[in-house]
Amino acid sequence: MTVGVKAVFVNLPVKDLTKSIDFFKTLGFKFNEQFTDNKGANMIISDSIFVMLLTEEFFTSFTHLGITDTSKENETIIALQVESKDAVDELVNTALKNGAEDKTTALSEEEEAMMYYRRIKDLDGHLWEIMYMDMNAMDI
């Protein structure tokens, strides 16, 4: 049985909404203008996966807890699977040229046989993993 989830919305607090939108646009992401205003922006990952970039003030209106200090801790790792190793490098290199920070760590030998990834922290310190998986190399 499946749960029946129709879409996934990841909500991320951002310090400067305009800068965050511009950053992700340079990576090729599109935004749904119908759900974008001065408090938040709806970034389209796929037909059913979205990231809501929310100003910190607006984000905190949804919770009684504080916002993670991403310079000291990770709140999550958002992993995006792309179609090739070249696509990983292209996306990450573009991000690095536009202010992201490289956070790639080494893989084990077993992981390296089937997976290629790089990690970045975006302008607000959110950790993104861009990966390619060679399904033929998996020992299933």
JSON list of C-alpha atoms in Angstrom, two decimals:
[
{"chain": "A", "resi": 1, "resn": "MET", "atom": "CA", "xyz": [0.00, 0.00, 0.00]},
{"chain": "A", "resi": 2, "resn": "THR", "atom": "CA", "xyz": [1.23, 3.50, -0.76]},
{"chain": "A", "resi": 3, "resn": "VAL", "atom": "CA", "xyz": [0.37, 6.54, 1.28]},
{"chain": "A", "resi": 4, "resn": "GLY", "atom": "CA", "xyz": [-1.01, 8.46, -1.69]},
{"chain": "A", "resi": 5, "resn": "VAL", "atom": "CA", "xyz": [1.22, 11.51, -1.53]},
{"chain": "A", "resi": 6, "resn": "LYS", "atom": "CA", "xyz": [0.59, 13.77, -4.53]},
{"chain": "A", "resi": 7, "resn": "ALA", "atom": "CA", "xyz": [3.39, 16.29, -4.05]},
{"chain": "A", "resi": 8, "resn": "VAL", "atom": "CA", "xyz": [6.32, 17.17, -1.82]},
{"chain": "A", "resi": 9, "resn": "PHE", "atom": "CA", "xyz": [6.92, 20.73, -0.58]},
{"chain": "A", "resi": 10, "resn": "VAL", "atom": "CA", "xyz": [10.20, 21.43, 1.21]},
{"chain": "A", "resi": 11, "resn": "ASN", "atom": "CA", "xyz": [10.07, 24.73, 3.13]},
{"chain": "A", "resi": 12, "resn": "LEU", "atom": "CA", "xyz": [13.37, 26.55, 3.60]},
{"chain": "A", "resi": 13, "resn": "PRO", "atom": "CA", "xyz": [14.00, 29.83, 5.42]},
{"chain": "A", "resi": 14, "resn": "VAL", "atom": "CA", "xyz": [16.08, 32.39, 3.51]},
{"chain": "A", "resi": 15, "resn": "LYS", "atom": "CA", "xyz": [17.66, 35.65, 4.58]},
{"chain": "A", "resi": 16, "resn": "ASP", "atom": "CA", "xyz": [17.25, 37.49, 1.27]},
{"chain": "A", "resi": 17, "resn": "LEU", "atom": "CA", "xyz": [14.45, 36.13, -0.92]},
{"chain": "A", "resi": 18, "resn": "THR", "atom": "CA", "xyz": [15.50, 38.03, -4.05]},
{"chain": "A", "resi": 19, "resn": "LYS", "atom": "CA", "xyz": [19.10, 36.80, -3.84]},
{"chain": "A", "resi": 20, "resn": "SER", "atom": "CA", "xyz": [17.93, 33.22, -3.24]},
{"chain": "A", "resi": 21, "resn": "ILE", "atom": "CA", "xyz": [15.58, 33.33, -6.23]},
{"chain": "A", "resi": 22, "resn": "ASP", "atom": "CA", "xyz": [18.35, 34.75, -8.43]},
{"chain": "A", "resi": 23, "resn": "PHE", "atom": "CA", "xyz": [20.79, 32.07, -7.21]},
{"chain": "A", "resi": 24, "resn": "PHE", "atom": "CA", "xyz": [18.46, 29.18, -8.03]},
{"chain": "A", "resi": 25, "resn": "LYS", "atom": "CA", "xyz": [17.50, 30.72, -11.37]},
{"chain": "A", "resi": 26, "resn": "THR", "atom": "CA", "xyz": [21.19, 30.69, -12.36]},
{"chain": "A", "resi": 27, "resn": "LEU", "atom": "CA", "xyz": [21.09, 26.92, -11.73]},
{"chain": "A", "resi": 28, "resn": "GLY", "atom": "CA", "xyz": [18.18, 26.60, -14.15]},
{"chain": "A", "resi": 29, "resn": "PHE", "atom": "CA", "xyz": [15.28, 26.24, -11.73]},
{"chain": "A", "resi": 30, "resn": "LYS", "atom": "CA", "xyz": [11.94, 27.83, -12.60]},
{"chain": "A", "resi": 31, "resn": "PHE", "atom": "CA", "xyz": [9.44, 29.42, -10.22]},
{"chain": "A", "resi": 32, "resn": "ASN", "atom": "CA", "xyz": [5.66, 29.31, -10.14]},
{"chain": "A", "resi": 33, "resn": "GLU", "atom": "CA", "xyz": [4.81, 33.01, -10.07]},
{"chain": "A", "resi": 34, "resn": "GLN", "atom": "CA", "xyz": [1.27, 32.23, -8.90]},
{"chain": "A", "resi": 35, "resn": "PHE", "atom": "CA", "xyz": [2.74, 31.14, -5.55]},
{"chain": "A", "resi": 36, "resn": "THR", "atom": "CA", "xyz": [5.53, 33.71, -5.32]},
{"chain": "A", "resi": 37, "resn": "ASP", "atom": "CA", "xyz": [5.38, 37.04, -3.52]},
{"chain": "A", "resi": 38, "resn": "ASN", "atom": "CA", "xyz": [7.54, 39.17, -1.21]},
{"chain": "A", "resi": 39, "resn": "LYS", "atom": "CA", "xyz": [7.32, 36.51, 1.57]},
{"chain": "A", "resi": 40, "resn": "GLY", "atom": "CA", "xyz": [8.00, 33.34, -0.38]},
{"chain": "A", "resi": 41, "resn": "ALA", "atom": "CA", "xyz": [8.75, 31.74, -3.72]},
{"chain": "A", "resi": 42, "resn": "ASN", "atom": "CA", "xyz": [7.66, 28.40, -5.14]},
{"chain": "A", "resi": 43, "resn": "MET", "atom": "CA", "xyz": [10.68, 26.76, -6.83]},
{"chain": "A", "resi": 44, "resn": "ILE", "atom": "CA", "xyz": [9.82, 23.88, -9.16]},
{"chain": "A", "resi": 45, "resn": "ILE", "atom": "CA", "xyz": [12.02, 20.78, -8.83]},
{"chain": "A", "resi": 46, "resn": "SER", "atom": "CA", "xyz": [9.72, 18.47, -10.84]},
{"chain": "A", "resi": 47, "resn": "ASP", "atom": "CA", "xyz": [6.01, 18.03, -11.58]},
{"chain": "A", "resi": 48, "resn": "SER", "atom": "CA", "xyz": [5.37, 17.00, -7.98]},
{"chain": "A", "resi": 49, "resn": "ILE", "atom": "CA", "xyz": [8.36, 18.29, -5.97]},
{"chain": "A", "resi": 50, "resn": "PHE", "atom": "CA", "xyz": [8.67, 21.92, -4.92]},
{"chain": "A", "resi": 51, "resn": "VAL", "atom": "CA", "xyz": [10.83, 24.03, -2.63]},
{"chain": "A", "resi": 52, "resn": "MET", "atom": "CA", "xyz": [9.22, 26.96, -0.88]},
{"chain": "A", "resi": 53, "resn": "LEU", "atom": "CA", "xyz": [11.85, 29.62, -0.23]},
{"chain": "A", "resi": 54, "resn": "LEU", "atom": "CA", "xyz": [10.38, 31.60, 2.65]},
{"chain": "A", "resi": 55, "resn": "THR", "atom": "CA", "xyz": [11.67, 34.76, 4.29]},
{"chain": "A", "resi": 56, "resn": "GLU", "atom": "CA", "xyz": [12.85, 33.96, 7.80]},
{"chain": "A", "resi": 57, "resn": "GLU", "atom": "CA", "xyz": [10.06, 36.07, 9.30]},
{"chain": "A", "resi": 58, "resn": "PHE", "atom": "CA", "xyz": [7.39, 34.25, 7.29]},
{"chain": "A", "resi": 59, "resn": "PHE", "atom": "CA", "xyz": [8.98, 30.84, 7.96]},
{"chain": "A", "resi": 60, "resn": "THR", "atom": "CA", "xyz": [8.89, 31.40, 11.73]},
{"chain": "A", "resi": 61, "resn": "SER", "atom": "CA", "xyz": [5.16, 32.17, 11.57]},
{"chain": "A", "resi": 62, "resn": "PHE", "atom": "CA", "xyz": [4.62, 28.42, 10.92]},
{"chain": "A", "resi": 63, "resn": "THR", "atom": "CA", "xyz": [6.52, 27.15, 13.97]},
{"chain": "A", "resi": 64, "resn": "HIS", "atom": "CA", "xyz": [7.31, 28.08, 17.53]},
{"chain": "A", "resi": 65, "resn": "LEU", "atom": "CA", "xyz": [10.90, 26.86, 17.16]},
{"chain": "A", "resi": 66, "resn": "GLY", "atom": "CA", "xyz": [13.90, 28.86, 16.02]},
{"chain": "A", "resi": 67, "resn": "ILE", "atom": "CA", "xyz": [15.71, 28.58, 12.71]},
{"chain": "A", "resi": 68, "resn": "THR", "atom": "CA", "xyz": [18.79, 26.36, 12.58]},
{"chain": "A", "resi": 69, "resn": "ASP", "atom": "CA", "xyz": [22.12, 28.19, 12.45]},
{"chain": "A", "resi": 70, "resn": "THR", "atom": "CA", "xyz": [23.42, 26.49, 9.30]},
{"chain": "A", "resi": 71, "resn": "SER", "atom": "CA", "xyz": [26.94, 27.79, 9.94]},
{"chain": "A", "resi": 72, "resn": "LYS", "atom": "CA", "xyz": [27.08, 25.40, 12.92]},
{"chain": "A", "resi": 73, "resn": "GLU", "atom": "CA", "xyz": [24.58, 22.60, 12.16]},
{"chain": "A", "resi": 74, "resn": "ASN", "atom": "CA", "xyz": [22.82, 20.91, 9.29]},
{"chain": "A", "resi": 75, "resn": "GLU", "atom": "CA", "xyz": [19.04, 20.84, 9.34]},
{"chain": "A", "resi": 76, "resn": "THR", "atom": "CA", "xyz": [18.70, 18.49, 6.37]},
{"chain": "A", "resi": 77, "resn": "ILE", "atom": "CA", "xyz": [20.39, 17.24, 3.22]},
{"chain": "A", "resi": 78, "resn": "ILE", "atom": "CA", "xyz": [18.29, 17.82, 0.12]},
{"chain": "A", "resi": 79, "resn": "ALA", "atom": "CA", "xyz": [19.42, 15.27, -2.48]},
{"chain": "A", "resi": 80, "resn": "LEU", "atom": "CA", "xyz": [18.63, 15.73, -6.16]},
{"chain": "A", "resi": 81, "resn": "GLN", "atom": "CA", "xyz": [19.30, 12.90, -8.61]},
{"chain": "A", "resi": 82, "resn": "VAL", "atom": "CA", "xyz": [20.35, 14.04, -12.10]},
{"chain": "A", "resi": 83, "resn": "GLU", "atom": "CA", "xyz": [20.90, 12.13, -15.36]},
{"chain": "A", "resi": 84, "resn": "SER", "atom": "CA", "xyz": [24.72, 12.04, -15.54]},
{"chain": "A", "resi": 85, "resn": "LYS", "atom": "CA", "xyz": [28.04, 12.79, -13.85]},
{"chain": "A", "resi": 86, "resn": "ASP", "atom": "CA", "xyz": [28.44, 15.73, -16.22]},
{"chain": "A", "resi": 87, "resn": "ALA", "atom": "CA", "xyz": [25.09, 17.10, -15.06]},
{"chain": "A", "resi": 88, "resn": "VAL", "atom": "CA", "xyz": [26.29, 16.85, -11.43]},
{"chain": "A", "resi": 89, "resn": "ASP", "atom": "CA", "xyz": [29.44, 18.81, -12.24]},
{"chain": "A", "resi": 90, "resn": "GLU", "atom": "CA", "xyz": [27.64, 21.40, -14.35]},
{"chain": "A", "resi": 91, "resn": "LEU", "atom": "CA", "xyz": [25.05, 22.16, -11.69]},
{"chain": "A", "resi": 92, "resn": "VAL", "atom": "CA", "xyz": [27.55, 22.24, -8.81]},
{"chain": "A", "resi": 93, "resn": "ASN", "atom": "CA", "xyz": [30.14, 24.30, -10.69]},
{"chain": "A", "resi": 94, "resn": "THR", "atom": "CA", "xyz": [27.48, 26.86, -11.61]},
{"chain": "A", "resi": 95, "resn": "ALA", "atom": "CA", "xyz": [26.38, 26.99, -7.97]},
{"chain": "A", "resi": 96, "resn": "LEU", "atom": "CA", "xyz": [29.97, 27.50, -6.79]},
{"chain": "A", "resi": 97, "resn": "LYS", "atom": "CA", "xyz": [30.47, 30.35, -9.28]},
{"chain": "A", "resi": 98, "resn": "ASN", "atom": "CA", "xyz": [27.36, 32.02, -7.85]},
{"chain": "A", "resi": 99, "resn": "GLY", "atom": "CA", "xyz": [28.20, 31.93, -4.15]},
{"chain": "A", "resi": 100, "resn": "ALA", "atom": "CA", "xyz": [27.62, 28.35, -3.00]},
{"chain": "A", "resi": 101, "resn": "GLU", "atom": "CA", "xyz": [30.16, 26.62, -0.78]},
{"chain": "A", "resi": 102, "resn": "ASP", "atom": "CA", "xyz": [31.65, 23.20, -1.66]},
{"chain": "A", "resi": 103, "resn": "LYS", "atom": "CA", "xyz": [30.84, 20.62, 1.03]},
{"chain": "A", "resi": 104, "resn": "THR", "atom": "CA", "xyz": [31.63, 17.39, -0.83]},
{"chain": "A", "resi": 105, "resn": "THR", "atom": "CA", "xyz": [32.97, 14.53, 1.28]},
{"chain": "A", "resi": 106, "resn": "ALA", "atom": "CA", "xyz": [34.61, 11.30, 0.15]},
{"chain": "A", "resi": 107, "resn": "LEU", "atom": "CA", "xyz": [32.57, 8.20, -0.64]},
{"chain": "A", "resi": 108, "resn": "SER", "atom": "CA", "xyz": [33.50, 4.67, 0.36]},
{"chain": "A", "resi": 109, "resn": "GLU", "atom": "CA", "xyz": [34.89, 2.44, -2.40]},
{"chain": "A", "resi": 110, "resn": "GLU", "atom": "CA", "xyz": [31.58, 0.54, -2.51]},
{"chain": "A", "resi": 111, "resn": "GLU", "atom": "CA", "xyz": [29.55, 3.75, -2.83]},
{"chain": "A", "resi": 112, "resn": "GLU", "atom": "CA", "xyz": [31.86, 5.10, -5.54]},
{"chain": "A", "resi": 113, "resn": "ALA", "atom": "CA", "xyz": [31.15, 2.09, -7.76]},
{"chain": "A", "resi": 114, "resn": "MET", "atom": "CA", "xyz": [27.50, 3.07, -8.13]},
{"chain": "A", "resi": 115, "resn": "MET", "atom": "CA", "xyz": [27.22, 6.70, -7.15]},
{"chain": "A", "resi": 116, "resn": "TYR", "atom": "CA", "xyz": [28.76, 10.05, -8.02]},
{"chain": "A", "resi": 117, "resn": "TYR", "atom": "CA", "xyz": [27.82, 13.09, -6.01]},
{"chain": "A", "resi": 118, "resn": "ARG", "atom": "CA", "xyz": [28.89, 16.50, -4.86]},
{"chain": "A", "resi": 119, "resn": "ARG", "atom": "CA", "xyz": [27.50, 18.63, -2.04]},
{"chain": "A", "resi": 120, "resn": "ILE", "atom": "CA", "xyz": [27.07, 22.36, -1.73]},
{"chain": "A", "resi": 121, "resn": "LYS", "atom": "CA", "xyz": [25.72, 24.79, 0.80]},
{"chain": "A", "resi": 122, "resn": "ASP", "atom": "CA", "xyz": [23.50, 27.43, -0.81]},
{"chain": "A", "resi": 123, "resn": "LEU", "atom": "CA", "xyz": [23.52, 31.12, 0.11]},
{"chain": "A", "resi": 124, "resn": "ASP", "atom": "CA", "xyz": [21.62, 30.36, 3.34]},
{"chain": "A", "resi": 125, "resn": "GLY", "atom": "CA", "xyz": [23.69, 27.33, 4.32]},
{"chain": "A", "resi": 126, "resn": "HIS", "atom": "CA", "xyz": [21.16, 24.68, 3.26]},
{"chain": "A", "resi": 127, "resn": "LEU", "atom": "CA", "xyz": [22.98, 21.50, 2.27]},
{"chain": "A", "resi": 128, "resn": "TRP", "atom": "CA", "xyz": [22.21, 20.13, -1.22]},
{"chain": "A", "resi": 129, "resn": "GLU", "atom": "CA", "xyz": [23.53, 16.88, -2.62]},
{"chain": "A", "resi": 130, "resn": "ILE", "atom": "CA", "xyz": [23.55, 16.59, -6.40]},
{"chain": "A", "resi": 131, "resn": "MET", "atom": "CA", "xyz": [24.00, 12.97, -7.42]},
{"chain": "A", "resi": 132, "resn": "TYR", "atom": "CA", "xyz": [24.07, 10.51, -10.26]},
{"chain": "A", "resi": 133, "resn": "MET", "atom": "CA", "xyz": [23.45, 6.82, -9.57]},
{"chain": "A", "resi": 134, "resn": "ASP", "atom": "CA", "xyz": [24.55, 4.11, -11.97]},
{"chain": "A", "resi": 135, "resn": "MET", "atom": "CA", "xyz": [21.75, 1.61, -11.41]},
{"chain": "A", "resi": 136, "resn": "ASN", "atom": "CA", "xyz": [23.65, -1.03, -13.46]},
{"chain": "A", "resi": 137, "resn": "ALA", "atom": "CA", "xyz": [26.50, -0.96, -10.93]},
{"chain": "A", "resi": 138, "resn": "MET", "atom": "CA", "xyz": [24.21, -1.66, -7.99]},
{"chain": "A", "resi": 139, "resn": "ASP", "atom": "CA", "xyz": [24.42, -5.13, -6.50]},
{"chain": "A", "resi": 140, "resn": "ILE", "atom": "CA", "xyz": [20.74, -5.91, -6.12]}
]
